[in-house]
CSV table of C-alpha atoms in Angstrom, one decimal:
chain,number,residue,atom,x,y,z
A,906,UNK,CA,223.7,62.2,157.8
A,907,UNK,CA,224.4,61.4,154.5
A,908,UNK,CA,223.7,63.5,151.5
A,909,UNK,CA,221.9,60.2,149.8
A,910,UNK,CA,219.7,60.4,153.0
A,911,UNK,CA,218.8,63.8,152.5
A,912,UNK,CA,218.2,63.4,148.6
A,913,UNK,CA,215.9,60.8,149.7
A,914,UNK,CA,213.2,63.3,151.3
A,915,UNK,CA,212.7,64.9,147.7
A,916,UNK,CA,211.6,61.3,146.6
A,917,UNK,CA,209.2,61.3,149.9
A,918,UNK,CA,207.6,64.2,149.1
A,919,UNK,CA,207.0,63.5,145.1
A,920,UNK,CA,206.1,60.5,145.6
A,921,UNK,CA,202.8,61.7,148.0
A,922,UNK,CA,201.6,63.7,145.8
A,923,UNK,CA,203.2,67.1,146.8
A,924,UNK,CA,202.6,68.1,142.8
A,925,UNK,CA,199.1,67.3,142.8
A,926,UNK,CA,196.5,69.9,141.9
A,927,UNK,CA,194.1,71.2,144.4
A,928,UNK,CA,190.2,70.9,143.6
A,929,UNK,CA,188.1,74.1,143.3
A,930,UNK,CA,185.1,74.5,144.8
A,931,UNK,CA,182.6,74.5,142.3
A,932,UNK,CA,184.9,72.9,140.0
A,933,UNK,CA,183.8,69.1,140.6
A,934,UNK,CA,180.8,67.8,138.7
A,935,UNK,CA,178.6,65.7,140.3
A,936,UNK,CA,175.8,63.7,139.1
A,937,UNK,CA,172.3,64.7,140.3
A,938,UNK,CA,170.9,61.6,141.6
A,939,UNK,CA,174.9,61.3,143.7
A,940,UNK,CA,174.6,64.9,144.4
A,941,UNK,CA,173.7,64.6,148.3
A,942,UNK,CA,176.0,61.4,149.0
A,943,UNK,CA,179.0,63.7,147.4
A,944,UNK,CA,178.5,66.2,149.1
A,945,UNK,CA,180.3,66.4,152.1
A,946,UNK,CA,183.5,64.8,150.8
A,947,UNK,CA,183.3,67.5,147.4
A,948,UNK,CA,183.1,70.5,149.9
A,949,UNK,CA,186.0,68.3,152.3
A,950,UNK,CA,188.4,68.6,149.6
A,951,UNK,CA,188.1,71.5,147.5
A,952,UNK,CA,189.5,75.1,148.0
A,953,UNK,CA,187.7,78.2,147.3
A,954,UNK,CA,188.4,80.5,144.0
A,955,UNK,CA,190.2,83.2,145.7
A,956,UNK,CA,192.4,80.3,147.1
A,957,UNK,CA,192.7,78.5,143.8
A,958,UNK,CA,193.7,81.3,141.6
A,959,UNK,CA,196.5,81.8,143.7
A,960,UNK,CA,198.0,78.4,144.1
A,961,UNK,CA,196.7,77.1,141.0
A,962,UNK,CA,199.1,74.3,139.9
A,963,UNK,CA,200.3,75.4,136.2
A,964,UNK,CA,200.8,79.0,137.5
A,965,UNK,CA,203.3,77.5,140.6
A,966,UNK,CA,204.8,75.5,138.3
A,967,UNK,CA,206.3,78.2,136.2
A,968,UNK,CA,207.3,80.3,138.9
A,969,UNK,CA,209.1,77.4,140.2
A,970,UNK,CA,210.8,76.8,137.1
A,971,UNK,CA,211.9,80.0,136.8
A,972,UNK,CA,212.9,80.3,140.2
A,973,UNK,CA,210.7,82.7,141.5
A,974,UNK,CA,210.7,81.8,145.1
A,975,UNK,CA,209.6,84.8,146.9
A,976,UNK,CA,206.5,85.3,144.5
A,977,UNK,CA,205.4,81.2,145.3
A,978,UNK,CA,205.9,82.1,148.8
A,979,UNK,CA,204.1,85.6,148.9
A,980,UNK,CA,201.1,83.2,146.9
A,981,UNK,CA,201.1,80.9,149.8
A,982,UNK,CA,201.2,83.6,152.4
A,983,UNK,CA,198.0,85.2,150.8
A,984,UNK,CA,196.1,82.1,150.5
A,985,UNK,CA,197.0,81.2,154.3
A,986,UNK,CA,195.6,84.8,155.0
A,987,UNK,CA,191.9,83.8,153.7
A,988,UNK,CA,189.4,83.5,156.9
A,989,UNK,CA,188.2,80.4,158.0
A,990,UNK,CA,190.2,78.4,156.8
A,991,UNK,CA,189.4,74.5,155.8
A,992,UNK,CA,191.2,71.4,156.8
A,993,UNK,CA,191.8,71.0,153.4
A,994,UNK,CA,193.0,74.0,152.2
A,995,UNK,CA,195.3,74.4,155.1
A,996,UNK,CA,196.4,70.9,153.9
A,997,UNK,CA,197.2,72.2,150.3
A,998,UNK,CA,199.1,75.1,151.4
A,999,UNK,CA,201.5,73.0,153.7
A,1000,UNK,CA,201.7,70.6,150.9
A,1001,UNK,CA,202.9,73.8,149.2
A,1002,UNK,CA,205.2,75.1,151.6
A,1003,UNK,CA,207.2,71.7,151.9
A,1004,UNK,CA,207.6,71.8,148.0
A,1005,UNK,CA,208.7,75.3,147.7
A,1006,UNK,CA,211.0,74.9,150.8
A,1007,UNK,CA,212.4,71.9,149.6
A,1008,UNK,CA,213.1,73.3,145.8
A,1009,UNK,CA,214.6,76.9,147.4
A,1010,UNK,CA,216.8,74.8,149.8
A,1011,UNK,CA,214.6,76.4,152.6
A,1012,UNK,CA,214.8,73.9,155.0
A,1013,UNK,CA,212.5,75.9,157.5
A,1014,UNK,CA,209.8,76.3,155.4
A,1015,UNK,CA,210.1,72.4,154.6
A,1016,UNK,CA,210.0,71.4,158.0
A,1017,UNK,CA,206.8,73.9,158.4
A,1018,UNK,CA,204.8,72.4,155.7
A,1019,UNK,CA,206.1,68.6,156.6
A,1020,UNK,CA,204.6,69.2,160.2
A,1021,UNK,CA,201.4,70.9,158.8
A,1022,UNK,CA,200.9,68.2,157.0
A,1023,UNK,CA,202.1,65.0,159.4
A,1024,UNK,CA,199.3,66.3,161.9
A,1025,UNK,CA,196.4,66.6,159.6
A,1026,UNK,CA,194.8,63.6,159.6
A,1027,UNK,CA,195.1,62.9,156.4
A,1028,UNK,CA,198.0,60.9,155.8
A,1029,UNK,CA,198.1,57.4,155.2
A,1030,UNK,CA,200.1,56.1,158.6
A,1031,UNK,CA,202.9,54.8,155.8
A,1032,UNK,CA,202.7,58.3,154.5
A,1033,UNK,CA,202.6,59.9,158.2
A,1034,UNK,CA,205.8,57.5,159.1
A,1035,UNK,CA,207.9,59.0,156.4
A,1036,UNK,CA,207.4,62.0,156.6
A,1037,UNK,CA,208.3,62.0,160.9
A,1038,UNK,CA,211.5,60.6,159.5
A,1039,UNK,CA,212.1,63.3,157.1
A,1040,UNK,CA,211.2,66.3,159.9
A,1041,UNK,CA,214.1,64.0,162.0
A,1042,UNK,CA,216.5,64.2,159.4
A,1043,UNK,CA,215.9,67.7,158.3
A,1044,UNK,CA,216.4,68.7,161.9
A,1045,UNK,CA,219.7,66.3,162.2
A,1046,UNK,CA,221.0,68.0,159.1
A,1047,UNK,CA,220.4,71.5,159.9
A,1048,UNK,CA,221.9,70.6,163.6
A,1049,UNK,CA,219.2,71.6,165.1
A,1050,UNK,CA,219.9,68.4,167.6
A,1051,UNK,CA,217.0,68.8,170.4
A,1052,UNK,CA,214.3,68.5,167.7
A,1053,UNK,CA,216.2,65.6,165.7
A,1054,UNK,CA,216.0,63.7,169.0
A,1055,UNK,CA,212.4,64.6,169.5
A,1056,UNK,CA,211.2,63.5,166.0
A,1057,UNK,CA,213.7,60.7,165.8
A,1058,UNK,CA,212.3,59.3,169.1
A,1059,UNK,CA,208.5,60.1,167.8
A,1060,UNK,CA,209.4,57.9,165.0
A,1061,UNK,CA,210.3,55.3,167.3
A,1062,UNK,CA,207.2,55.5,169.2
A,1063,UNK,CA,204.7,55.5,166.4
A,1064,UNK,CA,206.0,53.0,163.7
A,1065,UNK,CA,207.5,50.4,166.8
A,1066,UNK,CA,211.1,50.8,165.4
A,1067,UNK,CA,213.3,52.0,167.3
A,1068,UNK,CA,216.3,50.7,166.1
A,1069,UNK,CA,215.6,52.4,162.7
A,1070,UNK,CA,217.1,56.2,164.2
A,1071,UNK,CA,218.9,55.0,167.4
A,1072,UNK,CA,222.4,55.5,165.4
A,1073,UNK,CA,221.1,59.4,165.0
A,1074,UNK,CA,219.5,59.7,167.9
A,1075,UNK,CA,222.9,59.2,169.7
A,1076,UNK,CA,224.8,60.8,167.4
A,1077,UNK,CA,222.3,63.7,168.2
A,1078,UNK,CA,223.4,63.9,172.0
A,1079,UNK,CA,227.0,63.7,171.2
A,1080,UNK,CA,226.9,66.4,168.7
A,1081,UNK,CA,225.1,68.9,171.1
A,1082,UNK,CA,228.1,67.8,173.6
A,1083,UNK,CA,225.3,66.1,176.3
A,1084,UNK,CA,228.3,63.6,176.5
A,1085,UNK,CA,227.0,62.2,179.7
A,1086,UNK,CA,223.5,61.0,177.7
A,1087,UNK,CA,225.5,59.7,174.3
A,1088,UNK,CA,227.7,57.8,176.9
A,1089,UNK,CA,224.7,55.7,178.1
A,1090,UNK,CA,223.2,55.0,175.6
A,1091,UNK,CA,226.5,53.7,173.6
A,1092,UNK,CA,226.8,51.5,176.5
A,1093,UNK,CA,223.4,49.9,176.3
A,1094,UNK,CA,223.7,49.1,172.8
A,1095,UNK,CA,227.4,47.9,173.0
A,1096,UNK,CA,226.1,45.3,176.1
A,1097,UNK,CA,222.9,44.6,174.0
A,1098,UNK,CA,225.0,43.3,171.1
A,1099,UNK,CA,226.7,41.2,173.5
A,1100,UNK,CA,223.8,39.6,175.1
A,1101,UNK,CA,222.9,38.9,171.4
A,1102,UNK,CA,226.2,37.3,170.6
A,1103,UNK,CA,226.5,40.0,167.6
A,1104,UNK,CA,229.7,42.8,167.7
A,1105,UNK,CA,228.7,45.6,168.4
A,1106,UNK,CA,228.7,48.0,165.1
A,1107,UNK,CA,232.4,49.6,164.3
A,1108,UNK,CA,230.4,53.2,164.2
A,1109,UNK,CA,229.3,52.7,167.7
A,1110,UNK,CA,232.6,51.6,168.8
A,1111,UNK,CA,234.4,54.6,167.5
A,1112,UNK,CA,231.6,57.1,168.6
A,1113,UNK,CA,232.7,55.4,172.4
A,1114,UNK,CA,236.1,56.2,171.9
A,1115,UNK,CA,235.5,59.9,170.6
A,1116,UNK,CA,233.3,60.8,173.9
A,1117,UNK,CA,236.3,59.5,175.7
A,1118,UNK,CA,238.5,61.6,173.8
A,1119,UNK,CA,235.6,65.0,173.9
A,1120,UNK,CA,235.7,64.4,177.3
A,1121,UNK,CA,239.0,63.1,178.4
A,1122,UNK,CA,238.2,60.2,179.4
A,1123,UNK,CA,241.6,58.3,178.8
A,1124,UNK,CA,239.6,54.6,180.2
A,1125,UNK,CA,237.2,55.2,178.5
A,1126,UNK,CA,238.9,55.9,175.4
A,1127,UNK,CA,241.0,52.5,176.2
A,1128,UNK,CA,238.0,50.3,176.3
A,1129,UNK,CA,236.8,51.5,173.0
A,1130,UNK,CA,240.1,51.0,171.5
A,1131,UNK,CA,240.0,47.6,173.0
A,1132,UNK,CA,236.4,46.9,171.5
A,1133,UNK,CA,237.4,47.8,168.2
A,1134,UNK,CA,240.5,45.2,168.2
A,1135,UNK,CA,238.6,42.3,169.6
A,1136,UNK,CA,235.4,42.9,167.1
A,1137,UNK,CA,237.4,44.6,164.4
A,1138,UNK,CA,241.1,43.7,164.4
A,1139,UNK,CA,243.5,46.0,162.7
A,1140,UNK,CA,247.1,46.7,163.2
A,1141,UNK,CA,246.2,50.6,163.4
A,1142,UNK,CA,243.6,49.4,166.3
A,1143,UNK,CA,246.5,46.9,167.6
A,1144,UNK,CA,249.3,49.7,167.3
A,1145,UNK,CA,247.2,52.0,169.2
A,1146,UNK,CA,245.8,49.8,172.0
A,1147,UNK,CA,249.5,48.6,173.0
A,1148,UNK,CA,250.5,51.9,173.0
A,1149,UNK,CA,248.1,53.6,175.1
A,1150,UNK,CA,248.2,50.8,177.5
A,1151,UNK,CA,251.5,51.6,178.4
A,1152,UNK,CA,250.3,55.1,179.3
A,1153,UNK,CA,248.6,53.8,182.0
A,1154,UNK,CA,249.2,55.4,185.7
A,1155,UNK,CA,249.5,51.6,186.6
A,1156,UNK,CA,251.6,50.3,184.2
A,1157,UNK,CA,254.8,48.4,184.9
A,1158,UNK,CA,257.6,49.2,182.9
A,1159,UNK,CA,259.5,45.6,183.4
A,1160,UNK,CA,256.9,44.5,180.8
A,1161,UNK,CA,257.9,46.8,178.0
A,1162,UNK,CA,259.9,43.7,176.7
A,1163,UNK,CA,256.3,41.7,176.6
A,1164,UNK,CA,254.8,44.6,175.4
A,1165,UNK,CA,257.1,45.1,172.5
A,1166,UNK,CA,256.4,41.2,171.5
A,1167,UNK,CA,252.8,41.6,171.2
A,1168,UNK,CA,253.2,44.9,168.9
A,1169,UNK,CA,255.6,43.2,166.6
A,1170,UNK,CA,253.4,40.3,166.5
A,1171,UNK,CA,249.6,42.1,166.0
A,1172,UNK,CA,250.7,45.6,164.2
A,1173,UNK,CA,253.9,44.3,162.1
A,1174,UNK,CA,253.4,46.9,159.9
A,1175,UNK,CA,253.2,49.9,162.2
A,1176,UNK,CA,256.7,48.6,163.6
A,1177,UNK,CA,259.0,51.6,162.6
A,1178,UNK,CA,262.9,51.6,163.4
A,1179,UNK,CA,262.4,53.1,167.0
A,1180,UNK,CA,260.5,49.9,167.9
A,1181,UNK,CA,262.4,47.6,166.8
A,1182,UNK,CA,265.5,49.1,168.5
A,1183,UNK,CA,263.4,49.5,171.8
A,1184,UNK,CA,262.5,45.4,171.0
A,1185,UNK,CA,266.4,45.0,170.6
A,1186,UNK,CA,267.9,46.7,173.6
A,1187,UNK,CA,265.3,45.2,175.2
A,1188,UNK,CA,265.8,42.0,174.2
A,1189,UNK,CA,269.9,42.3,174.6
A,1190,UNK,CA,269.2,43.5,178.3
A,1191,UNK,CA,267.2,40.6,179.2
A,1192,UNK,CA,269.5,38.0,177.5
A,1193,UNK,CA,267.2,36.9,174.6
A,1194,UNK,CA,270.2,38.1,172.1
A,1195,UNK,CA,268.5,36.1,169.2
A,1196,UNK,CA,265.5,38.2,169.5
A,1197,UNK,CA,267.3,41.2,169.7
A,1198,UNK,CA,269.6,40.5,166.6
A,1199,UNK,CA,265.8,39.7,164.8
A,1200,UNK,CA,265.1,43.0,165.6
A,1201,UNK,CA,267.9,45.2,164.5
A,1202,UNK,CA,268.2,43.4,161.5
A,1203,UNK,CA,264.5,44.4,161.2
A,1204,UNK,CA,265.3,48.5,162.0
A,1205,UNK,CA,267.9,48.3,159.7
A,1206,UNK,CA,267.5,45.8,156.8
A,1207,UNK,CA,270.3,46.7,154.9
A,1208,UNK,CA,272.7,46.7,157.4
A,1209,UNK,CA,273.7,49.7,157.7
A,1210,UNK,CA,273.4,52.8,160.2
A,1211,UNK,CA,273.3,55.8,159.7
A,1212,UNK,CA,275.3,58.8,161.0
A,1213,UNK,CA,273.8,60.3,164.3
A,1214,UNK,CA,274.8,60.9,167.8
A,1215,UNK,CA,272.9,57.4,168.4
A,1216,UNK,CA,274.8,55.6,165.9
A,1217,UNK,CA,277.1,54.4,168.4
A,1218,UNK,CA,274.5,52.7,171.2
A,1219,UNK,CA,272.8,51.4,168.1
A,1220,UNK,CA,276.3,49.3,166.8
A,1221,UNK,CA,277.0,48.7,170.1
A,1222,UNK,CA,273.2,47.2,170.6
A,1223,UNK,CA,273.7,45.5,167.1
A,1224,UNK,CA,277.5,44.4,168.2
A,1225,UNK,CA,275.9,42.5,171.3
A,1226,UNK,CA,273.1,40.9,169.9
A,1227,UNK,CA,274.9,39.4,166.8
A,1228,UNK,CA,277.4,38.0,168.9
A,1229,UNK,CA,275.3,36.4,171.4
A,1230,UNK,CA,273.1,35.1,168.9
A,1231,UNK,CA,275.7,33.4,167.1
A,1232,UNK,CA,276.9,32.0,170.8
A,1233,UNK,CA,273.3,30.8,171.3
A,1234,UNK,CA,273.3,29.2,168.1
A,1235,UNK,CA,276.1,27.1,168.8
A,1236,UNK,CA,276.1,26.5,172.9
A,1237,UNK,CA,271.9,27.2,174.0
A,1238,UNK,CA,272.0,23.5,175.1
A,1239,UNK,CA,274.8,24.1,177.6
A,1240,UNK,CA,273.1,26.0,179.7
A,1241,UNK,CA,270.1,23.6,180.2
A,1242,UNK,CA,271.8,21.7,182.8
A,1243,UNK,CA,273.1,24.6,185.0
A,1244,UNK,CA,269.7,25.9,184.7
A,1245,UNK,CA,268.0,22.9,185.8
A,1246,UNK,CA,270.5,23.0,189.4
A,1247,UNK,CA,269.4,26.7,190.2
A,1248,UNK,CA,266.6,26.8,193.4
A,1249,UNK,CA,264.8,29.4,191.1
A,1250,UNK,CA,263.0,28.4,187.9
A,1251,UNK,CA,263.3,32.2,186.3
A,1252,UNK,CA,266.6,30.5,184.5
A,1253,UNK,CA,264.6,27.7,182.9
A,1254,UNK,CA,262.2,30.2,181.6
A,1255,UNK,CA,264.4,32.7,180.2
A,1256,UNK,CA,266.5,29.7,178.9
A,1257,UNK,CA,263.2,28.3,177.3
A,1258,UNK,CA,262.3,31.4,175.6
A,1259,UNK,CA,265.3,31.7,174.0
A,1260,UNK,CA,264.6,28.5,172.2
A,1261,UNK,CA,261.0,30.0,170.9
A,1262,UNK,CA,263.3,32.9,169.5
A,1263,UNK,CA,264.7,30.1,167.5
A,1264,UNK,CA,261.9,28.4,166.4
A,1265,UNK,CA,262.4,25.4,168.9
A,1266,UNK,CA,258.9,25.7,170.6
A,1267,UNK,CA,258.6,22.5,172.0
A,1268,UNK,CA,261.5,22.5,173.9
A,1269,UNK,CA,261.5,26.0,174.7
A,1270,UNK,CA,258.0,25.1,175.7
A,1271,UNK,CA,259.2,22.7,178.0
A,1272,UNK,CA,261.6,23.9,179.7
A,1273,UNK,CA,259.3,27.3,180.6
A,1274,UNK,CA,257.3,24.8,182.3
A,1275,UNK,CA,259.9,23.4,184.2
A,1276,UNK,CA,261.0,26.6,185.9
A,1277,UNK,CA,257.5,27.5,186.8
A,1278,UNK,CA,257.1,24.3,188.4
A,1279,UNK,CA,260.3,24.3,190.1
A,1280,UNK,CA,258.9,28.1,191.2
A,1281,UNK,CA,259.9,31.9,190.4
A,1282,UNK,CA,260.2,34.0,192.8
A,1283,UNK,CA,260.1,37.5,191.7
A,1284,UNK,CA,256.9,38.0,189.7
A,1285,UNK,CA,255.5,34.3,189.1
A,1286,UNK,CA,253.0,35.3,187.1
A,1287,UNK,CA,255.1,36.9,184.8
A,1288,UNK,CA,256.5,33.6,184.1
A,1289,UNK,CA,253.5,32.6,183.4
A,1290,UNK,CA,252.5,35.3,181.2
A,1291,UNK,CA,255.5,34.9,178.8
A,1292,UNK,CA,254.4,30.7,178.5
A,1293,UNK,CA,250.7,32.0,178.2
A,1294,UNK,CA,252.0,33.9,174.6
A,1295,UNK,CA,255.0,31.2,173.8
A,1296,UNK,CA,251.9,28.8,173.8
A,1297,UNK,CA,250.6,30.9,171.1
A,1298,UNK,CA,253.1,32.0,169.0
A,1299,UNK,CA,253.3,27.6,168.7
A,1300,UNK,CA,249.6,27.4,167.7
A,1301,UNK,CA,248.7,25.7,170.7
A,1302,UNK,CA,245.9,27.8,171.5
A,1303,UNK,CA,243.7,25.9,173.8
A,1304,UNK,CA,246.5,25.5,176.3
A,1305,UNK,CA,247.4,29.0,175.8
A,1306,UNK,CA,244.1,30.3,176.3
A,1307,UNK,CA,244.0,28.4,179.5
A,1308,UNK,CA,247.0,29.7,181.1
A,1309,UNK,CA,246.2,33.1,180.1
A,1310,UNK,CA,242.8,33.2,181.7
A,1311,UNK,CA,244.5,32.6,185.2
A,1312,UNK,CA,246.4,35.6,184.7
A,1313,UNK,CA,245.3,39.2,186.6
A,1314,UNK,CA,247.0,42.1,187.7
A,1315,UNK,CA,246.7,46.0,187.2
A,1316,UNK,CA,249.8,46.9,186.2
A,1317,UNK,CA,249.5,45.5,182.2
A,1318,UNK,CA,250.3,42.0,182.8
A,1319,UNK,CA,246.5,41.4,183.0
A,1320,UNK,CA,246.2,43.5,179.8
A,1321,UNK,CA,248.7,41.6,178.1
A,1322,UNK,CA,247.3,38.5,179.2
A,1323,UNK,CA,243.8,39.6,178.0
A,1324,UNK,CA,245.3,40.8,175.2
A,1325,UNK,CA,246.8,37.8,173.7
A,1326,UNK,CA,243.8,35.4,174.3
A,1327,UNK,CA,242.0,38.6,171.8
A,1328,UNK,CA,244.7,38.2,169.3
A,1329,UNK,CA,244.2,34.3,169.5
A,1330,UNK,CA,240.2,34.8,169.2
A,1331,UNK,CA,240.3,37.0,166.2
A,1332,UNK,CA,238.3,36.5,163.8
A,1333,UNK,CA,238.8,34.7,160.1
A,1334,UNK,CA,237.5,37.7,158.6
A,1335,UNK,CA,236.1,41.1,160.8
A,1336,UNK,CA,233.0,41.8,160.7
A,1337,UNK,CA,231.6,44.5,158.1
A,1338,UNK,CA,231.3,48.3,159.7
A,1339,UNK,CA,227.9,49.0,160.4
């Protein structure tokens, strides 16, 4: 709840009339030949002398201004003790109370004469409406949550806009940790944007991932994450998804390679050394020794490592990947044919790969497809995967999309595959938080 929100309820109540003065009885002229048609509505809305003299408007004025709260309030308290009371005098002195609460920063005493007043009967239903909304909002902001909801919700139910408090609402049953409830009802509204073809607002999204996080939820907190990246890409979002995927009980650790291309390629930014020399080993284990030299080079741009019981496995990493990079560079194409002979395509793919790490996508394109039609044996898919994401890295989405969509599995490769088609799908520009 914002403090402009709550500024806005001191606008509400000026601007009905909260400063108005009260008629006296007896006070009201009244023409002789009108005298029996005015009557009844003189006498509706007037308040007696002993009434008036206590709540007269010039008189609460100056207390007001000179801040004398507990003499206003002792005024009001008086007058309410008058017999037989009217409708309209019991109006008057809600009216009263709202002001004086609201000027004193006595939020009880506002809500009091705000409720006083909303069932009267003699509010206009524009009137009624906004001040419903400002009994919500005062509840919301004193955290008084089971009242917010009520009042929020009556809102709803009176003016046919529901949608107006929903945000609050929510935030109202998270707040007084009814997790299960705020859960819900985040859910409807995420699959209600959908249905609309609309993203689901950024607040809503992150108010998903919080109840996963109050309530440790570690899925639940995943698919929120995962929202936010597909409606609202950022490499924080990116960095995070990636890395929490590999958290997963399920997760497959042969894929940390695949994993480590993604993060370099959606969070480049949130890459810090240790990635890059986990991309680099990586990389050098597998054989991809140009990607791996792109990486160190990356962990270290100015060549030089420093001193630390590591810095021996780093050169050594470094040592390997600059010369087989430089051997790549100048012999790649002499392992085509010996690859092409092998019963198993896995060689081919690797092989093709290698050229994407040198820019050479249509070739390296081509022979990934090769080895996945002569057949892999250990982990086809996983073939597949890595052409689903070369496809992309070479702007040939369509295609890529395609592949990728055949792709499942538990153990990330299905996340990565997902993944990758998100990336691809991003938007020009996100979508402005909501």
């Amino acid at each position: 709840m914002s403090h402009i929100r709550l500024a806005r309820i001191s606008l509400i109540l000026a601007a009905i009339g909260l400063n108005a003065a009260p008629a006296m009885l007896g006070m009201n002229m009244v023409h002789a030949q009108d005298k029996e048609k005015a009557a009844a509505p003189a006498q509706a809305d007037t308040v007696r002398p002993e009434i008036f003299k206590l709540i007269e408007t010039k008189q609460i004025k100056e207390l007001l201004d000179a801040k004398n709260y507990a003499e206003v309030k002792t005024r009001i308290d008086t007058a309410a003790a008058t017999p037989n009371l009217t409708p309209y005098e019991s109006f008057v002195l809600n009216q009263l109370r709202a002001q004086l609460g609201q000027t004193s920063g006595d939020q009880q005493m506002t809500v009091q004469g705000l409720e006083g007043m909303i069932d009267s009967g003699r509010l206009t239903p524009e009137q009624k409406l906004k001040f419903i909304d400002a009994v919500g909002s005062l509840y919301y902001s004193s955290k008084d949550y089971d009242k917010a909801i009520v009042w929020f919700n009556r809102y709803g139910a009176e003016s046919g806009d529901t949608a107006k408090q929903r945000q609050f609402i929510i935030r109202s049953y998270f707040l007084k940790d009814d997790f299960a409830s705020a859960k819900t009802e985040v859910q409807k509204d995420i699959a209600a944007a959908k249905q609309a073809g609309t993203a689901p607002s950024k607040d809503t999204l992150n108010l998903l991932g919080n109840i996963g996080i109050k309530t440790k939820d570690t899925a639940l907190y995943l698919t929120a994450v995962e929202e936010l990246v597909r409606y609202y890409p950022s490499e924080d979002y990116w960095f995070d998804l990636l890395n929490r995927t590999r958290g997963k009980k399920t997760y497959a650790q042969r894929l940390d390679l695949d994993m480590a291309r993604l993060k370099a390629v959606a969070a480049p930014s949130k890459m810090e050394t240790e990635d890059y020399l986990e991309q680099a080993e990586l990389a050098s284990l597998g054989g991809f020794f140009t990607e791996a030299k792109i990486a160190i080079d990356k962990a270290y741009p100015n060549g030089t490592i420093p001193a630390g019981k590591d810095k021996a496995a780093i050169t050594k990493i470094r040592d390997t990947a600059t010369r087989g990079a430089a051997d790549d560079a100048k012999n790649i194409d002499s392992g085509i044919a010996s690859a092409q002979k092998s019963k198993d395509g896995i060689g081919l793919v690797n092989l093709g790969y290698n050229y994407i790490t040198l820019g050479q996508f249509d070739k390296g394109i081509d022979l990934m497809k090769q080895g996945i039609a002569k057949g892999v044996s250990k982990n086809p898919d996983d073939a597949k995967l890595r052409l689903g994401y070369a496809l992309a890295m070479a702007g040939k989405k369509e295609e890529s999309i395609k592949l990728l969509e055949t792709i499942q599995g538990d153990d990330g490769r299905g996340d990565l595959a997902r993944f990758w088609i998100m990336y691809q799908n991003k938007p020009a520009a996100a979508p402005a938080a909501k």
